[in-house]
XYZ file of C-alpha atoms in Angstrom:
610
model
C -26.704 -36.713 -18.050
C -24.611 -34.181 -16.125
C -25.335 -30.975 -14.216
C -23.709 -27.580 -14.070
C -23.263 -28.363 -10.400
C -21.338 -31.667 -10.936
C -23.312 -34.819 -10.114
C -22.072 -38.373 -9.732
C -21.400 -39.960 -13.110
C -23.326 -43.083 -12.055
C -26.487 -40.950 -12.329
C -26.531 -40.978 -16.160
C -26.623 -44.761 -16.787
C -28.758 -45.462 -13.729
C -31.423 -42.946 -14.624
C -31.460 -43.543 -18.381
C -31.108 -47.349 -18.609
C -32.174 -48.831 -15.307
C -34.887 -46.226 -14.775
C -36.415 -46.595 -18.236
C -36.281 -50.394 -18.175
C -38.316 -50.720 -14.984
C -40.515 -47.647 -15.134
C -43.529 -49.533 -16.479
C -43.314 -52.390 -13.944
C -42.886 -50.442 -10.698
C -45.868 -49.477 -8.535
C -47.025 -45.873 -8.623
C -46.649 -45.321 -4.882
C -42.868 -44.593 -5.096
C -42.240 -41.248 -3.408
C -40.306 -38.460 -4.992
C -38.536 -35.873 -2.868
C -36.578 -32.955 -4.343
C -35.205 -29.561 -3.507
C -34.396 -30.321 0.176
C -31.206 -28.276 -0.189
C -30.052 -24.709 0.544
C -28.713 -24.259 -2.967
C -27.599 -20.616 -2.622
C -24.056 -20.715 -1.208
C -23.869 -16.911 -0.839
C -24.216 -16.023 2.850
C -24.097 -12.223 3.275
C -21.865 -10.829 6.000
C -23.393 -8.846 8.876
C -24.149 -5.229 7.985
C -21.123 -2.965 8.230
C -18.453 -5.483 7.221
C -16.018 -4.386 4.531
C -17.195 -7.074 2.087
C -20.485 -8.712 1.125
C -19.454 -12.392 1.152
C -16.246 -12.569 3.232
C -16.815 -11.698 6.925
C -14.272 -9.816 9.014
C -13.406 -9.508 12.747
C -14.861 -5.969 12.752
C -17.130 -5.193 15.740
C -17.780 -1.427 15.653
C -18.136 -0.138 19.216
C -20.605 -0.752 22.018
C -24.388 -0.869 21.593
C -24.127 0.279 17.974
C -27.062 -1.098 15.945
C -26.766 -1.751 12.203
C -29.196 -2.942 9.563
C -29.534 -3.498 5.838
C -31.802 -4.696 3.076
C -30.081 -6.723 0.363
C -31.053 -8.259 -2.991
C -28.943 -10.927 -4.698
C -29.583 -12.842 -7.892
C -27.807 -16.052 -9.013
C -28.042 -17.231 -12.633
C -28.221 -20.991 -13.387
C -26.972 -22.398 -10.051
C -28.229 -25.930 -10.909
C -28.332 -27.253 -14.485
C -28.269 -30.655 -16.210
C -25.615 -29.571 -18.689
C -25.797 -32.405 -21.245
C -29.533 -31.840 -21.684
C -29.326 -28.113 -20.956
C -32.162 -28.496 -18.445
C -31.967 -25.687 -15.847
C -33.475 -27.334 -12.766
C -32.843 -23.971 -11.069
C -32.349 -21.302 -13.756
C -32.296 -18.387 -11.364
C -32.704 -17.472 -7.718
C -33.372 -13.943 -6.440
C -33.395 -13.280 -2.675
C -34.490 -10.268 -0.685
C -32.761 -10.306 2.696
C -33.127 -8.367 5.948
C -30.154 -8.169 8.300
C -29.782 -6.653 11.788
C -26.741 -6.652 14.074
C -25.642 -5.142 17.398
C -22.087 -4.610 18.722
C -21.243 -5.130 22.387
C -18.197 -3.885 24.322
C -16.294 -3.464 21.032
C -15.551 -7.208 21.222
C -18.772 -9.103 20.389
C -21.229 -8.814 17.464
C -24.610 -10.565 17.401
C -26.768 -10.667 14.253
C -29.960 -12.044 12.797
C -30.616 -12.599 9.087
C -33.803 -13.576 7.254
C -33.822 -14.456 3.515
C -36.882 -14.520 1.280
C -36.653 -16.204 -2.139
C -38.546 -13.648 -4.149
C -37.675 -15.074 -7.541
C -37.065 -18.746 -8.498
C -37.277 -20.207 -11.959
C -36.396 -23.541 -13.530
C -37.683 -26.793 -15.035
C -38.430 -30.223 -13.615
C -36.305 -32.897 -15.387
C -38.445 -34.778 -17.905
C -37.284 -38.239 -16.818
C -39.554 -41.343 -16.383
C -39.939 -42.328 -12.735
C -38.931 -38.856 -11.534
C -41.560 -36.456 -10.266
C -39.444 -33.387 -9.355
C -41.394 -30.121 -9.148
C -39.982 -26.914 -10.583
C -38.712 -24.390 -7.987
C -41.277 -21.899 -6.712
C -41.400 -18.457 -5.118
C -41.891 -16.511 -2.980
C -40.770 -18.679 -0.064
C -38.889 -17.998 3.194
C -35.366 -19.284 3.563
C -33.699 -20.603 6.710
C -33.421 -18.036 9.521
C -29.788 -17.327 10.479
C -28.650 -16.213 13.977
C -24.967 -15.404 14.400
C -22.343 -14.243 16.859
C -18.649 -13.501 16.643
C -15.893 -12.243 18.916
C -12.676 -10.404 18.124
C -9.876 -12.125 20.062
C -6.911 -10.158 18.665
C -6.668 -6.513 17.581
C -7.120 -3.334 19.583
C -9.953 -1.925 17.483
C -11.449 -1.858 13.988
C -8.482 0.192 12.607
C -5.768 -2.242 13.677
C -3.744 -3.634 10.758
C -4.243 -7.225 11.943
C -7.301 -8.581 13.744
C -8.396 -12.147 14.512
C -11.832 -13.448 15.463
C -14.076 -16.488 15.795
C -17.681 -16.731 14.632
C -20.641 -19.080 14.418
C -23.952 -18.911 12.523
C -26.882 -21.216 13.368
C -29.556 -21.868 10.726
C -33.109 -22.756 11.788
C -35.172 -24.903 9.358
C -37.775 -22.225 8.507
C -37.816 -22.887 4.733
C -40.508 -25.226 3.306
C -39.626 -28.491 1.572
C -39.003 -28.885 -2.144
C -37.879 -25.247 -2.653
C -34.058 -25.379 -2.956
C -33.787 -22.654 -0.241
C -33.639 -24.755 2.975
C -32.432 -28.134 4.246
C -35.264 -29.110 6.561
C -32.947 -29.451 9.551
C -30.566 -27.447 11.722
C -27.093 -26.603 10.492
C -24.217 -24.390 11.736
C -21.384 -22.430 10.136
C -18.276 -22.279 12.379
C -15.412 -20.123 11.120
C -12.240 -18.226 11.943
C -11.816 -14.642 10.789
C -8.816 -12.431 10.000
C -8.699 -8.880 8.689
C -7.483 -5.397 9.229
C -6.761 -1.962 7.854
C -3.405 -1.057 6.339
C -2.159 2.492 5.654
C -0.383 2.497 2.264
C -0.540 5.276 -0.344
C -4.271 4.715 0.000
C -5.946 3.069 3.005
C -6.604 -0.631 2.344
C -8.924 -3.058 4.165
C -8.656 -6.834 3.919
C -10.476 -9.890 5.234
C -10.044 -13.660 5.122
C -12.052 -16.570 6.561
C -11.999 -20.340 6.744
C -14.534 -22.618 8.372
C -16.958 -25.509 8.089
C -20.687 -25.912 7.501
C -21.880 -28.645 9.876
C -25.249 -30.271 9.068
C -27.732 -32.420 10.984
C -29.473 -33.381 7.706
C -28.367 -36.097 5.285
C -26.348 -33.551 3.311
C -22.571 -33.730 3.898
C -20.570 -31.254 5.852
C -18.627 -28.688 3.781
C -15.522 -26.532 3.982
C -15.975 -22.762 3.411
C -13.333 -20.114 2.731
C -12.908 -16.632 1.270
C -10.677 -13.548 1.022
C -11.107 -9.936 -0.103
C -9.288 -6.594 -0.330
C -10.440 -3.050 -1.090
C -9.007 0.460 -1.218
C -10.702 3.445 0.477
C -11.189 6.622 -1.550
C -12.848 10.051 -1.292
C -12.116 10.611 2.407
C -12.927 6.922 2.999
C -16.491 7.324 1.779
C -15.942 5.041 -1.209
C -14.398 1.569 -1.230
C -13.593 -0.441 -4.343
C -12.331 -4.006 -4.187
C -12.758 -7.670 -5.001
C -13.405 -10.856 -3.081
C -13.338 -14.580 -3.798
C -15.190 -17.235 -1.847
C -15.833 -20.912 -2.235
C -17.259 -24.137 -0.771
C -16.323 -27.818 -1.020
C -18.691 -30.552 0.182
C -17.040 -33.432 2.067
C -19.234 -36.062 0.418
C -21.915 -36.698 -2.149
C -24.977 -34.499 -1.901
C -28.388 -36.051 -2.631
C -30.355 -33.539 -4.698
C -33.463 -35.523 -5.758
C -34.901 -38.823 -4.423
C -36.082 -40.710 -7.565
C -38.058 -43.944 -7.855
C -35.139 -46.037 -9.053
C -32.073 -44.100 -8.005
C -30.966 -40.913 -6.381
C -29.642 -37.845 -8.227
C -26.444 -36.875 -6.398
C -23.688 -34.310 -6.750
C -20.099 -35.498 -6.362
C -17.901 -33.529 -3.966
C -16.218 -30.713 -5.901
C -14.975 -27.199 -5.369
C -17.272 -24.243 -6.103
C -15.598 -20.838 -6.466
C -17.043 -17.351 -7.091
C -15.379 -13.981 -7.806
C -17.086 -10.684 -6.961
C -16.017 -7.143 -7.821
C -17.725 -4.622 -5.575
C -18.046 -0.967 -4.650
C -19.448 0.592 -1.511
C -20.466 4.259 -1.032
C -21.259 6.015 2.263
C -23.364 9.077 1.357
C -23.595 10.516 4.854
C -22.624 9.415 8.340
C -24.059 5.892 8.243
C -26.180 5.425 5.105
C -24.403 2.988 2.794
C -25.023 1.683 -0.718
C -23.137 -1.305 -2.081
C -23.141 -3.247 -5.339
C -21.238 -6.350 -6.483
C -21.205 -8.691 -9.430
C -19.070 -11.523 -10.732
C -18.878 -14.964 -12.347
C -18.643 -18.492 -10.998
C -15.097 -19.696 -11.573
C -15.435 -23.378 -10.652
C -18.786 -25.160 -11.057
C -19.294 -26.693 -7.670
C -22.781 -27.426 -6.370
C -24.789 -24.207 -6.189
C -22.168 -22.104 -7.927
C -23.988 -19.809 -10.398
C -22.789 -18.765 -13.826
C -23.180 -15.160 -12.626
C -24.228 -13.372 -9.472
C -25.325 -9.743 -8.891
C -25.888 -8.059 -5.501
C -27.253 -4.684 -4.337
C -27.415 -3.462 -0.725
C -28.725 -0.414 1.102
C -28.150 -0.120 4.814
C -26.964 1.836 7.791
C -23.713 1.172 9.587
C -21.489 3.440 11.650
C -18.172 4.283 9.889
C -15.191 2.097 10.776
C -13.574 3.253 14.021
C -16.642 5.049 15.413
C -17.919 3.697 18.672
C -20.322 4.364 21.502
C -18.038 4.224 24.563
C -18.843 1.972 27.509
C -19.485 4.272 30.447
C -17.316 3.210 33.349
C -16.042 5.011 36.350
C -12.370 4.681 35.528
C -9.534 7.099 36.254
C -8.301 9.382 33.433
C -5.862 7.573 31.122
C -2.199 8.245 31.680
C -0.010 10.123 29.204
C 3.523 9.936 30.558
C 5.244 11.730 27.676
C 2.580 14.468 27.410
C 2.054 14.084 23.638
C -1.736 13.950 23.902
C -1.979 10.200 23.287
C -2.837 7.992 26.252
C -0.286 5.386 27.223
C -2.418 2.375 26.284
C -2.637 3.659 22.683
C 0.912 5.073 22.568
C 3.483 2.853 20.860
C 6.241 5.029 22.435
C 4.749 6.074 25.830
C 8.027 7.555 27.099
C 8.894 9.589 23.983
C 6.888 12.563 22.796
C 5.458 11.745 19.371
C 2.586 12.254 16.971
C -0.530 10.423 15.753
C 0.685 8.803 12.530
C -2.345 6.740 11.487
C -0.356 3.517 11.954
C -1.149 2.025 15.409
C 2.331 0.489 15.508
C 3.863 4.001 15.231
C 1.189 6.181 16.931
C 2.788 8.341 19.630
C 6.322 7.799 18.399
C 8.641 10.617 17.323
C 8.465 11.339 13.609
C 11.433 10.480 11.429
C 14.291 12.816 10.471
C 13.742 12.800 6.723
C 16.603 15.155 5.841
C 18.978 13.343 8.257
C 20.332 16.557 9.740
C 19.964 15.415 13.379
C 16.867 17.552 13.987
C 13.669 15.489 14.190
C 10.895 16.473 11.825
C 8.730 17.322 14.855
C 11.112 20.240 15.636
C 12.589 20.816 12.155
C 11.383 24.003 10.479
C 12.841 22.648 7.189
C 12.146 18.882 7.446
C 13.084 18.133 3.803
C 16.275 20.230 3.616
C 19.335 19.356 5.692
C 20.262 22.173 8.010
C 21.633 22.777 11.478
C 20.313 23.256 14.983
C 19.210 26.743 15.947
C 17.718 28.204 19.122
C 15.050 29.912 16.981
C 12.064 27.622 16.277
C 11.667 29.384 12.914
C 15.231 28.480 11.858
C 15.831 25.183 13.699
C 16.893 22.487 11.234
C 17.196 24.935 8.337
C 20.406 25.766 6.409
C 22.298 28.856 7.589
C 21.074 32.043 5.893
C 22.689 35.063 7.526
C 21.069 37.691 5.317
C 17.653 35.941 5.504
C 17.028 36.195 1.795
C 15.898 32.578 1.439
C 19.135 31.451 -0.241
C 21.303 29.217 2.030
C 24.765 30.605 2.760
C 26.372 27.640 1.005
C 24.718 28.763 -2.242
C 24.671 32.546 -1.590
C 27.266 34.567 -3.549
C 26.436 37.510 -1.254
C 25.791 35.729 2.072
C 25.702 38.942 4.110
C 23.644 41.032 1.679
C 19.956 40.295 1.242
C 19.348 39.401 -2.383
C 17.302 37.305 -4.773
C 17.442 33.619 -5.667
C 16.939 34.159 -9.400
C 19.662 36.742 -10.048
C 22.767 35.973 -12.109
C 24.745 35.933 -8.877
C 22.476 33.766 -6.678
C 21.604 35.475 -3.400
C 22.828 38.923 -4.482
C 20.691 41.990 -5.130
C 19.709 42.719 -8.720
C 22.279 44.419 -11.011
C 20.546 44.935 -14.356
C 23.492 46.581 -16.160
C 25.970 44.102 -14.626
C 28.450 46.849 -13.676
C 29.060 45.527 -10.139
C 26.875 48.174 -8.508
C 23.606 46.725 -7.205
C 20.452 48.375 -8.537
C 19.524 49.570 -5.048
C 22.718 51.701 -5.003
C 23.078 52.356 -8.745
C 22.205 55.917 -9.819
C 22.136 54.620 -13.426
C 20.790 51.040 -13.078
C 20.353 50.606 -16.859
C 23.741 52.095 -17.878
C 26.972 50.328 -17.133
C 29.113 52.651 -15.068
C 31.740 52.829 -12.353
C 31.605 52.303 -8.617
C 32.361 55.633 -6.939
C 31.571 56.961 -3.496
C 29.330 59.809 -4.684
C 25.712 58.444 -4.598
C 24.759 60.784 -7.460
C 27.391 59.291 -9.816
C 27.671 55.748 -8.367
C 27.176 53.167 -11.136
C 26.957 55.771 -13.890
C 29.301 56.312 -16.872
C 32.167 58.734 -16.280
C 30.679 61.167 -18.806
C 27.009 60.512 -18.142
C 25.686 63.673 -19.827
C 27.961 63.409 -22.899
C 29.369 66.954 -22.639
C 33.009 65.815 -22.851
C 33.705 66.270 -19.140
C 34.042 63.281 -16.804
C 33.243 62.906 -13.135
C 34.474 64.352 -10.783
C 35.658 67.238 -13.000
C 32.075 67.655 -14.231
C 30.221 69.457 -11.425
C 26.868 68.706 -13.109
C 27.362 65.072 -14.267
C 23.683 64.577 -15.164
C 23.273 67.864 -17.093
C 25.095 68.655 -20.315
C 27.158 71.815 -19.768
C 30.233 73.671 -20.846
C 33.818 73.630 -19.746
C 33.878 77.475 -19.515
C 30.723 77.694 -17.393
C 31.131 79.297 -13.933
C 30.491 75.814 -12.564
C 32.527 73.569 -14.842
C 30.432 71.100 -16.785
C 27.176 72.780 -15.788
C 24.797 74.592 -18.152
C 25.407 78.346 -18.500
C 21.865 79.438 -17.795
C 19.746 76.450 -16.660
C 20.087 73.999 -13.751
C 17.550 71.417 -12.538
C 17.133 71.520 -8.763
C 14.534 68.949 -7.737
C 11.362 69.904 -9.630
C 12.398 73.522 -10.120
C 14.517 74.826 -13.013
C 16.901 77.574 -11.869
C 17.733 80.279 -14.464
C 20.806 82.439 -14.300
C 19.500 84.702 -17.132
C 16.015 86.158 -17.372
C 13.818 85.518 -20.359
C 12.909 88.823 -21.953
C 10.176 89.738 -24.469
C 9.793 92.350 -27.173
C 6.916 93.301 -29.525
C 7.021 91.404 -32.816
C 5.393 92.352 -36.072
C 5.915 88.801 -37.361
C 3.607 87.246 -34.838
C 1.616 90.405 -34.093
C 2.340 90.143 -30.419
C 5.244 89.326 -28.095
C 8.352 87.419 -29.026
C 11.323 86.125 -27.017
C 14.343 88.377 -27.471
C 17.389 86.936 -29.271
C 19.374 87.207 -26.023
C 16.966 84.781 -24.340
C 17.056 82.125 -27.067
C 20.216 80.420 -25.564
C 18.294 79.990 -22.309
C 15.516 78.152 -24.137
C 18.083 76.064 -26.009
C 19.361 74.863 -22.648
C 15.767 74.123 -21.566
C 15.502 71.944 -24.685
C 18.790 70.166 -23.744
C 17.536 69.667 -20.190
C 14.426 67.847 -21.469
C 16.574 65.759 -23.807
C 18.962 64.700 -21.034
C 16.131 63.945 -18.609
C 13.654 61.747 -20.496
C 11.934 60.931 -17.224
C 10.413 64.442 -17.296
C 7.001 63.958 -18.873
C 5.477 67.413 -18.398
C 7.112 70.829 -17.806
C 4.971 73.779 -16.760
C 6.021 77.181 -18.206
C 4.824 79.799 -15.719
C 4.204 83.456 -16.394
C 4.349 85.909 -13.404
C 3.885 89.684 -13.014
C 3.954 92.330 -10.276
C 0.728 93.772 -8.758
C 0.940 97.265 -10.269
C -2.065 98.244 -12.418
C -5.107 96.241 -13.542
C -4.714 92.715 -12.153
C -6.900 91.233 -14.925
C -4.614 92.717 -17.560
C -1.619 91.425 -15.568
C -3.047 87.900 -15.583
C -3.602 88.080 -19.357
C -0.061 89.371 -19.862
C 1.424 86.499 -17.790
C -0.531 83.957 -19.848
C 0.568 85.576 -23.113
C 4.237 85.481 -22.035
C 3.979 81.794 -20.998
C 2.300 80.926 -24.318
C 5.073 82.769 -26.195
C 7.785 80.731 -24.439
C 5.968 77.439 -25.202
C 5.564 78.414 -28.850
C 9.267 79.269 -29.094
C 10.337 75.941 -27.457
C 8.147 74.027 -29.932
C 9.791 75.951 -32.786
C 13.167 74.879 -31.328
C 12.113 71.206 -31.558
C 10.576 70.424 -28.149
C 7.466 68.206 -28.258
C 4.339 70.215 -27.411
C 3.105 67.231 -25.376
C 5.813 67.940 -22.807
C 4.868 71.588 -22.269
C 1.992 73.394 -20.624
C 1.660 77.209 -20.339
C 0.157 78.760 -17.227
C -0.182 82.442 -16.378
C -0.412 83.223 -12.655
C -0.416 87.071 -12.808
C 0.610 88.633 -9.488
C -0.476 85.652 -7.306
C 2.981 84.117 -6.678
C 5.437 86.914 -5.892
C 9.029 86.095 -4.918
C 9.943 89.640 -3.825
C 8.417 92.790 -2.317
C 6.124 94.586 -4.805
C 6.493 97.859 -2.893
C 9.970 98.527 -4.306
C 11.066 98.684 -7.935
C 13.656 95.892 -7.587
C 11.037 93.603 -6.072
C 8.516 94.344 -8.820
C 11.163 93.563 -11.458
C 12.015 90.244 -9.800
C 8.337 89.291 -9.718
C 7.976 89.896 -13.456
C 9.485 86.552 -14.634
C 9.204 83.265 -16.508
C 9.692 80.111 -14.375
C 9.794 76.406 -15.179
C 8.488 73.567 -12.906
C 8.389 69.786 -13.459
C 4.814 68.638 -12.848
C 5.053 64.993 -14.099
C 7.823 62.381 -14.108
C 7.942 58.780 -15.300
C 7.908 56.307 -12.456
């Protein structure tokens, strides 16, 4: 007969042969004692530690109280495996834990377990009267203290401490939750917080359980690690802990022989997560299997905790009348926390580097603390905005060493990096190119710069063509300019008047044949200047006679010109007719010459493409 928690192999023959042979002859007064054992090897850490089973040197400030309620369940911690008799099939504990930190060096705690659930069977063996486990029953009260002997605070990467827990025999007999006598857990602690890509906390412990009862002393150990996520509100990790008794453990006092457990190693693995929902309220859960079946090691264990504990690193300061801390280098970090107290530095998150100058990542001789371009090698500069950055004389964002036009502000994505845009690639930048979409020549005249030599296609090249943007004639008074029409800003200047005569064909006015060449040049002007989207044809008169009739006449003349231009092939969408009557004179209506000048057709650009 064997047990899940390994028992001495002498138990099987002694209990089955010797026990059965003499059961009928022995007196009935033989006493049976069982369950005088704290079977559950899981001892929760004080509230606020990083792990549930592996304690750490963390203290957490001065006069900071913490508390938690915890439930843990162990499946099949004690089983006779060859008969499949679960002496203890399951144990479920509800636990209350309180702790208080002192001077950021000492932590005292008190812990009370209550076995809320216990199930199992008494072994059906002659001469053995072992009751099944019962619940609810109190466990042994635990009072603990620990001190951190190495490590500046809870955020130090390496901390060392010593701790002791004393267990009072508050559990009743025959319950598998107490030992009926005093015992103590003495242990050393190590742990810390490491800043990697993600913050990581770790803990490790080793110690001994010393007993005043008949049960043997035992070695205890454990280790755990967890990463901190979501602004350190969530931790996810794993821990492993175990126990090894230093002698045989008597589990049940039988009539003929004792049931004992041989010394062996028990080992458990727990995966756990912990969530802090607001400043101190914490929820934690863990679960895992028993790896090695030592005494009290369950097949599976599950744990849930809810408690309050101040976040790591928070503390209630001890009020003392001490002078202000010194800060020799003036970097805002007091000397006792400054790893480089004589060099101005920064808070890095690593206590071994806090207060030290930052590195020079681009290795340009300018420390990152003063480097305006810490990832790009540059040069020293008296300007804070340029110190440590590559030289960029034109300040276009392209370093001089890569800038084809280092003294002209340009663009990084152009064909010639650092130069202004040149869409037609004629060597004249768009900002100076009068024809940015036509490849041309670089000349001094801003009107022709960057344009083709014969931009208007009239057979005359610049500078011989005095009107390079308007198609003209070689025999015009101004060579290369139109004979009758010239665009001056938004106004179209006419050297020949547009005249009208009555027409039987249209039953109204018509443009005289002598004026048709003028309108032909208006058509060419619109062709050569596609940016003109709308041209207003204006009719004007003098003020002699009925002004209403004059207004109607001016509108009729403007409509006639528009109709004629459309007949010549100009799009009607580009033209609008407007009669102004006598309202816009350009000469004195009191004299005949002035009245003649005021009777006119004028053209004005009213819309251009942007």
